[in-house]
CSV table of C-alpha atoms and ligand atoms in Angstrom, one decimal:
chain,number,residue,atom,x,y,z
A,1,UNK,CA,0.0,0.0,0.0
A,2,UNK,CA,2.4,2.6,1.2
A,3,UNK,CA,6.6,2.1,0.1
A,4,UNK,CA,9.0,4.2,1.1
A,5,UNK,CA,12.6,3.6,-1.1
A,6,UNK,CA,15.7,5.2,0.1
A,7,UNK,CA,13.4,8.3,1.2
A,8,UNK,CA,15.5,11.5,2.7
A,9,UNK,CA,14.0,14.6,3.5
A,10,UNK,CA,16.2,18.1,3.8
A,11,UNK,CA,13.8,21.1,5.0
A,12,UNK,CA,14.8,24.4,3.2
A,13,UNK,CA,18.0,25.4,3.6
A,14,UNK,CA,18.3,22.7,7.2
A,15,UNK,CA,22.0,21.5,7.2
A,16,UNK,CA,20.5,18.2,8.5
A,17,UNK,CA,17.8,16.0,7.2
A,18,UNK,CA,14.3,15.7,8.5
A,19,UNK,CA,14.3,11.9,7.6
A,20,UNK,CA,17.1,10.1,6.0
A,21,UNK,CA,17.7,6.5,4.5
A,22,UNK,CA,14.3,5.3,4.8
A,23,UNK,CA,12.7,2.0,4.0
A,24,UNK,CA,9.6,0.8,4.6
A,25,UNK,CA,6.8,-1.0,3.2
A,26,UNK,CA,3.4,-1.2,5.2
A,27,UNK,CA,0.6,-3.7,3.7
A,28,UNK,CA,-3.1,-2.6,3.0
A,29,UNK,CA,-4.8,-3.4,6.3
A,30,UNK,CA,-1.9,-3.2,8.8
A,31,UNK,CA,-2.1,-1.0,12.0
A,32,UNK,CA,1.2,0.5,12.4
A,33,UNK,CA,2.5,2.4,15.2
A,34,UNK,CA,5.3,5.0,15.1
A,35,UNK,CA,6.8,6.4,18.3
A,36,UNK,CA,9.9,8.4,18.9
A,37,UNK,CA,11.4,11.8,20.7
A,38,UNK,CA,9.8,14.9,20.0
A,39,UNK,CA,11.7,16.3,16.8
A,40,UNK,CA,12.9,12.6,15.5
A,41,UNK,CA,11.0,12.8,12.1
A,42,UNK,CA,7.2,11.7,13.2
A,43,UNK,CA,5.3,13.7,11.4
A,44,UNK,CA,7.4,14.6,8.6
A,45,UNK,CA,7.2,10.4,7.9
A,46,UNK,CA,3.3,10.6,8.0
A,47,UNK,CA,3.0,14.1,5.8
A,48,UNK,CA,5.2,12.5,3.2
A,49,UNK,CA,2.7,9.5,3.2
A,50,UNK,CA,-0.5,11.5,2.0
A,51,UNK,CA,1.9,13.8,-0.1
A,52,UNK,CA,1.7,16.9,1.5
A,53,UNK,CA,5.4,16.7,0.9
A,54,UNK,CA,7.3,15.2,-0.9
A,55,UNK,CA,11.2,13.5,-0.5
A,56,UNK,CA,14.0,15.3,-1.5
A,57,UNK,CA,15.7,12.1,-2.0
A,58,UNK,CA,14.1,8.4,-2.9
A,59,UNK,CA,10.9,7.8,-3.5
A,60,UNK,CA,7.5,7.2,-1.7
A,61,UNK,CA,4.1,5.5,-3.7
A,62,UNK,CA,1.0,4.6,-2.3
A,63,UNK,CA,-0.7,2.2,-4.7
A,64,UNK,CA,2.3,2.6,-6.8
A,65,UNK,CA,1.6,6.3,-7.3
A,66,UNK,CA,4.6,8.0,-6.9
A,67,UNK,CA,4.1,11.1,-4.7
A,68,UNK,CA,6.2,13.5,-6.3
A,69,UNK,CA,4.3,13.4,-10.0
A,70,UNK,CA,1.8,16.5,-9.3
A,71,UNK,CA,-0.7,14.5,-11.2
A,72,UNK,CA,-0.7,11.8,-8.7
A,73,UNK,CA,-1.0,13.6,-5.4
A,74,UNK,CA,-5.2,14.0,-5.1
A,75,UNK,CA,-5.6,10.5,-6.1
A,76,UNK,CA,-3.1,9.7,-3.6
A,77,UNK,CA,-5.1,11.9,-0.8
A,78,UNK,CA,-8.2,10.6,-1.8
A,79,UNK,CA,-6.8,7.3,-0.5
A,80,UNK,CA,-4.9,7.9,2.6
A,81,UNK,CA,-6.5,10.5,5.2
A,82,UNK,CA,-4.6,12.4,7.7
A,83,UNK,CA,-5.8,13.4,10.8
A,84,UNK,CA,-4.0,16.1,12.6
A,85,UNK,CA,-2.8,16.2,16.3
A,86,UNK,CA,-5.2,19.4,16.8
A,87,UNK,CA,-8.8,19.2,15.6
A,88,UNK,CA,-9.1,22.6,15.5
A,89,UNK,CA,-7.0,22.6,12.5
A,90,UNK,CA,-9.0,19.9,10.5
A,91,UNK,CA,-12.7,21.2,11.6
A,92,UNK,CA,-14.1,24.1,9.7
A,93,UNK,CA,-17.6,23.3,9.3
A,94,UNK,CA,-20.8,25.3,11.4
A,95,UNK,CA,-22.3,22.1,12.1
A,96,UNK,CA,-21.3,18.3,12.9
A,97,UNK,CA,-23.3,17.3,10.4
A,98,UNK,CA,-22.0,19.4,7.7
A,99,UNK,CA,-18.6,19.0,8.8
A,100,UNK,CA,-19.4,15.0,7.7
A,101,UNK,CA,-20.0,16.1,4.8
A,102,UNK,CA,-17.6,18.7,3.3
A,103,UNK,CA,-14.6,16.1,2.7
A,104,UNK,CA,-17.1,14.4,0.5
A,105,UNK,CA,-18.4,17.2,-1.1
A,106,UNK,CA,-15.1,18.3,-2.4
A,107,UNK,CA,-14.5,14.7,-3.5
A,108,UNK,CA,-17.6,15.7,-5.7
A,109,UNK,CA,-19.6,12.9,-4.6
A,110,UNK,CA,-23.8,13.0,-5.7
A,111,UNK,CA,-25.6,14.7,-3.1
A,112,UNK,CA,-27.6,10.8,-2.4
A,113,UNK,CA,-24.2,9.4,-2.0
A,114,UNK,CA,-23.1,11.8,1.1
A,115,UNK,CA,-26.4,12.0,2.9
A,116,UNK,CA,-26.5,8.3,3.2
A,117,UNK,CA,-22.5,8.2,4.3
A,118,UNK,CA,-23.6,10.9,6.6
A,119,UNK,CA,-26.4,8.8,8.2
A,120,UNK,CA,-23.9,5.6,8.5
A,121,UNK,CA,-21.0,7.7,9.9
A,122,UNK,CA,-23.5,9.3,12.5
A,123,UNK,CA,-24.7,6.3,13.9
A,124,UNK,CA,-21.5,4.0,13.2
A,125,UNK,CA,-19.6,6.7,15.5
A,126,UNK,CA,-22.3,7.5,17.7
A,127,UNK,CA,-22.4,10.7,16.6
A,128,UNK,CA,-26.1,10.9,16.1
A,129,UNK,CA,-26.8,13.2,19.3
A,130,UNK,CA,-24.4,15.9,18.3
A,131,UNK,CA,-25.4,16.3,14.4
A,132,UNK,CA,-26.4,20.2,14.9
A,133,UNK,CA,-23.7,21.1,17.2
A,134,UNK,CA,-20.9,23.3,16.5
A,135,UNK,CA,-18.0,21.1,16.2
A,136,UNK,CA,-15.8,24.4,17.3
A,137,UNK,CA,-17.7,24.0,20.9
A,138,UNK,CA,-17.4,20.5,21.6
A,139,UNK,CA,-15.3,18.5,23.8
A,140,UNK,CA,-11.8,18.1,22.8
A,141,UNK,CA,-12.8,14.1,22.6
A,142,UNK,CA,-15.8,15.0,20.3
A,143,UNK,CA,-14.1,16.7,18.2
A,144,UNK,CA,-11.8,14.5,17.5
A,145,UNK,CA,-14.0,11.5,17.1
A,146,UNK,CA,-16.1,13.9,14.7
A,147,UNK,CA,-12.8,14.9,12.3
A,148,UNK,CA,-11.7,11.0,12.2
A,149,UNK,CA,-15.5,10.6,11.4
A,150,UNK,CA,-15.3,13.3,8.9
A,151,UNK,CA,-12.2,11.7,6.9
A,152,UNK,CA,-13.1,8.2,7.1
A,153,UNK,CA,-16.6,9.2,5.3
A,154,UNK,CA,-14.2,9.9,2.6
A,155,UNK,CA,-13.6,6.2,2.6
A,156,UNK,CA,-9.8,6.2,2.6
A,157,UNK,CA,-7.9,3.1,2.5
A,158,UNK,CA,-5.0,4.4,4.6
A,159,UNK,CA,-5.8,6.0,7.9
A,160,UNK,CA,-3.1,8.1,9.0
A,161,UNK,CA,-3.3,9.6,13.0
A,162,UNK,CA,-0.6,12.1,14.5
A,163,UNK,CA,-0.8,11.6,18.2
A,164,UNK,CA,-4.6,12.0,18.0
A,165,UNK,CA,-5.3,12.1,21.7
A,166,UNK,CA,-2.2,13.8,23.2
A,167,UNK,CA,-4.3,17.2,23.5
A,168,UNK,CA,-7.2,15.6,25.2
A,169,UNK,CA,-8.1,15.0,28.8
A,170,UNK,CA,-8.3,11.3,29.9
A,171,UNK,CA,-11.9,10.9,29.2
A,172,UNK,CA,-11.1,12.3,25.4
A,173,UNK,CA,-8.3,9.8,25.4
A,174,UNK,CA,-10.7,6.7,25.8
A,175,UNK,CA,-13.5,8.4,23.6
A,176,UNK,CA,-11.2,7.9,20.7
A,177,UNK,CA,-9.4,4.7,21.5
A,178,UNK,CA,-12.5,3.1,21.6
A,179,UNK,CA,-13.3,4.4,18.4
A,180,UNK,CA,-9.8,3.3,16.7
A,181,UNK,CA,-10.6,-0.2,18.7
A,182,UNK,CA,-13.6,-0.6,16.5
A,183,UNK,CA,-11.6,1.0,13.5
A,184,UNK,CA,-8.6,-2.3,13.9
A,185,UNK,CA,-11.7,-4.4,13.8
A,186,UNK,CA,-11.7,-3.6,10.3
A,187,UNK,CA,-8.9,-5.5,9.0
A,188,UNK,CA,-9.3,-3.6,5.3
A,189,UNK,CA,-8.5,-0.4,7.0
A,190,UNK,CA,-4.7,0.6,7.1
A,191,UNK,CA,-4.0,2.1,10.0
A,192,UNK,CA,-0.8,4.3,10.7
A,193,UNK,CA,-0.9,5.8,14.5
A,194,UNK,CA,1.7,8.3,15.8
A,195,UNK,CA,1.3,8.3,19.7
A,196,UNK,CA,3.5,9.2,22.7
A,197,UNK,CA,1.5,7.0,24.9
A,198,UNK,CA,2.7,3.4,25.4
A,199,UNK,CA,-0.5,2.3,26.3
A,200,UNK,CA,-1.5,2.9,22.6
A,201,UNK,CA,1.3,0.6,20.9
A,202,UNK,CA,-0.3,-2.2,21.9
A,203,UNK,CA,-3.2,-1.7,20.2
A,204,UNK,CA,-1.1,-1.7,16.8
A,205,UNK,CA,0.8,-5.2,15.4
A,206,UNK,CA,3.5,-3.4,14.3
A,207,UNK,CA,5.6,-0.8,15.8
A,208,UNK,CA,8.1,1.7,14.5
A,209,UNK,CA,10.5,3.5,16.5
A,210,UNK,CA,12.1,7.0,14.4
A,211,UNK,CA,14.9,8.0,16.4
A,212,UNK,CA,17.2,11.4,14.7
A,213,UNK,CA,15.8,10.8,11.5
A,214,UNK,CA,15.7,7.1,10.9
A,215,UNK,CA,13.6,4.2,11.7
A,216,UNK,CA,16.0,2.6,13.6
A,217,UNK,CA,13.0,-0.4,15.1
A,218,UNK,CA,10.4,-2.6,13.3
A,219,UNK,CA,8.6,-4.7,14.9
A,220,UNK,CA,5.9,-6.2,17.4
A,221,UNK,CA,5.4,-4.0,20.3
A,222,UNK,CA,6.0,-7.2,22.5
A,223,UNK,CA,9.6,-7.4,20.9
A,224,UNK,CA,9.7,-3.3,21.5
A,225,UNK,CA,8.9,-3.7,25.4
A,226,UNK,CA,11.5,-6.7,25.6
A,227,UNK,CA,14.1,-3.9,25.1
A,228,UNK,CA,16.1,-2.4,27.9
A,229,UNK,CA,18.7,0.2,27.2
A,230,UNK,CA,17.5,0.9,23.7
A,231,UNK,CA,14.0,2.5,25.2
A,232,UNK,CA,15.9,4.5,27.3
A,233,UNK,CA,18.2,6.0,24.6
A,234,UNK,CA,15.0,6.3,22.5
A,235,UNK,CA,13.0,8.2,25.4
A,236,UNK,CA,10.3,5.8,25.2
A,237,UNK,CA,8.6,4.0,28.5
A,238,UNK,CA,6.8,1.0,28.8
A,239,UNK,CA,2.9,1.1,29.4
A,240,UNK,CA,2.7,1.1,33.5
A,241,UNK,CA,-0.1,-1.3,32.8
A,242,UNK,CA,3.1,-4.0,32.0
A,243,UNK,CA,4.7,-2.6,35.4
A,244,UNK,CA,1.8,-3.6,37.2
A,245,UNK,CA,1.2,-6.7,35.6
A,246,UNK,CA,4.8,-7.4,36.3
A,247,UNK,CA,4.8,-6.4,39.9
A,248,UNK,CA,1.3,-8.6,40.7
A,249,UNK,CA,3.7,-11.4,39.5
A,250,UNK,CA,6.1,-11.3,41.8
A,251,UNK,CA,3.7,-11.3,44.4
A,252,UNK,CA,1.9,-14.3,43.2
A,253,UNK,CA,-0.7,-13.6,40.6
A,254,UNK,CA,-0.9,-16.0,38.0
A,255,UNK,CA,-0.7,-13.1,35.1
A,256,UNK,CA,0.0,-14.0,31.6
A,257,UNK,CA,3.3,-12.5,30.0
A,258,UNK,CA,2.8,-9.6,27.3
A,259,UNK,CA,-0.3,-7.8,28.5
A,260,UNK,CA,0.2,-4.0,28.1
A,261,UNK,CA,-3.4,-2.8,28.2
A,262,UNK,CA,-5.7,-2.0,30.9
A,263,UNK,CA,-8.5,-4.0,29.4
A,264,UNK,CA,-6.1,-7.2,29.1
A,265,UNK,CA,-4.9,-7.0,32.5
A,266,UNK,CA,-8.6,-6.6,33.8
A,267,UNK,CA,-9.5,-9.9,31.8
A,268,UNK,CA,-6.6,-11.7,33.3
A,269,UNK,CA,-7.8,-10.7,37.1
A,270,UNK,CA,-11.1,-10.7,36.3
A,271,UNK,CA,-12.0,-12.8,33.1
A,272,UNK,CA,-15.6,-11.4,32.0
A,273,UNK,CA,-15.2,-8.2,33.9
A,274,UNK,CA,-17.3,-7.0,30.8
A,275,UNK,CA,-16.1,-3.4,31.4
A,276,UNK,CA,-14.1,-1.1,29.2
A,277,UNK,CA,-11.0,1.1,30.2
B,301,LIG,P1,8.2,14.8,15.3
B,301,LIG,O1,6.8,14.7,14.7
B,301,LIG,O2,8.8,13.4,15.6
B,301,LIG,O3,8.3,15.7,16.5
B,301,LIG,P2,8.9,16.3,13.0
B,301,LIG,O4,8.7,15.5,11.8
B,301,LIG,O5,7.8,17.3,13.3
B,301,LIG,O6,9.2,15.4,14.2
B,301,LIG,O7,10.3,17.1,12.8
B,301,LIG,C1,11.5,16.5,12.4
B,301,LIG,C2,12.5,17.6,12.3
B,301,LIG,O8,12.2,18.4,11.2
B,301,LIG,C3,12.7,18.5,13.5
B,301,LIG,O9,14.1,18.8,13.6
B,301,LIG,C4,11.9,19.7,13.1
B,301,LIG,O10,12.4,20.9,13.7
B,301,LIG,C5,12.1,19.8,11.6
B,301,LIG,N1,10.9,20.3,10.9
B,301,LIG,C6,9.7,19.9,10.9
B,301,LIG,N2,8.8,20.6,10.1
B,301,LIG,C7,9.6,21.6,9.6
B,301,LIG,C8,9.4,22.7,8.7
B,301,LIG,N3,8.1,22.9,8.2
B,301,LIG,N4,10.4,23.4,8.4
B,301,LIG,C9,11.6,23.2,8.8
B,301,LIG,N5,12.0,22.2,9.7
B,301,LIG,C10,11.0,21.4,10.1
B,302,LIG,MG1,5.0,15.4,15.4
């Protein structure tokens, strides 16, 4: 789906690259996690993925459309949507309801086709209570659920997420993990999720660490967490869920190895407990 080939990226007149030596192939319908410092090329890896740049060395294609031929580059939007760390910055509609609407419109869908997407989008996301609300004066976790609602509408194949909850309040934070939970249950859905949360690798099958401009780690997140000095050097922590689960084994708990989530850990205390984190 997406292929990165020897991809570099120089900003401006930067003496050092962005990104350098990349890559990377990810599959249509994997869920891909990408963590790293602040400043280690995050972003700039999912921006060149939707072409809203382009490498200044190698080459990227989704679908085998190269993103630097201009020709390519709505055909390559239309297929993988972004969705930003701020909401603010991706809603600009007066109402939720219009906002569901206006990625479609400009894909110049027939006015049938988007009322009925907007009718499955509102109640698929649960969104059917806040259809005339002013996306602008929602919750932080509204809004976000509404602009992922708004771009996956659009039907994308690719999903891309830049830390999507790391401006939200706890309850925001499982508003939309609960929504990208049902969103990995649909395995045709690629799904590429920047976070600085460990709690959210786990929900991904694959995990890339960027680190000063390369992707210096590919694999499982169990494989990631089995690390020692490398997550130090890479700033990253493991999810205090594994802490816990690690400390109620030493005092005698029969817990299962590899269980990073809250909901997992619940499940192995409690099997049935029937609640969500
Ligand atoms: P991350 O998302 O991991 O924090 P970014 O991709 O935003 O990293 O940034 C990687 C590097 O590129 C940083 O050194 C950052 O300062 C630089 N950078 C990012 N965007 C721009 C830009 N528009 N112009 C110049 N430098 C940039
Ligand atoms: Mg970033």
């Amino acid at each position: 789906m997406i292929r990165f080939s020897d991809v570099s990226l120089t900003y401006g007149s930067s003496a050092t690259p962005a990104l350098s030596g990349i890559d990377l192939t990810i599959e249509a319908g994997e869920s891909v996690a990408v963590v790293g410092p602040s400043g280690s090329g995050k972003t700039s890896l999912l921006r060149l993925m939707n072409a809203l740049i382009v490498p200044t060395g190698g080459r990227v294609t989704v679908n085998g459309l190269v993103t630097n031929d201009p020709s390519s580059v709505w055909d390559v939007r239309r297929l993988v949507g972004l969705i930003f760390q701020n909401p603010d910055n991706q809603l600009v509609s007066t109402t939720v309801e219009r906002e569901l609407a206006f990625g479609m419109e400009n894909l110049g869908l027939v006015s049938q086709t988007i009322r009925e997407r907007v009718e499955e989008t509102l109640v698929r996301f649960r969104l059917q209570d806040l259809r005339d609300r002013a996306p602008h004066r929602l919750s932080g976790g509204e809004k976000q659920r509404v602009a992922i609602a708004a771009v996956l509408a659009m039907r994308p194949a690719c999903l891309l997420l830049d830390e999507p909850t790391s401006l939200l309040d706890a309850a925001g934070r499982r508003e939309v993990w609960r929504m990208l939970e049902e969103l990995r249950a649909d395995s045709s859905k690629t799904v590429v999720h920047v976070t600085q949360f460990p709690d959210e690798i786990g929900l991904s099958s694959r995990v890339l660490v960027v680190f000063e401009g390369k992707v210096v780690f590919d694999s499982t997140p169990a494989e990631l967490f089995e690390l020692d000095e490398e997550l130090s050097r890479w700033s990253l922590r493991r999810p205090a869920t594994m802490d816990i689960a690690h400390e109620l084994r030493d005092a005698g708990y029969a817990i299962p190895e590899g269980i990073w989530t809250l909901d997992g850990l619940l499940d192995a205390l409690a099997p049935g407990h029937g609640g969500s984190a």
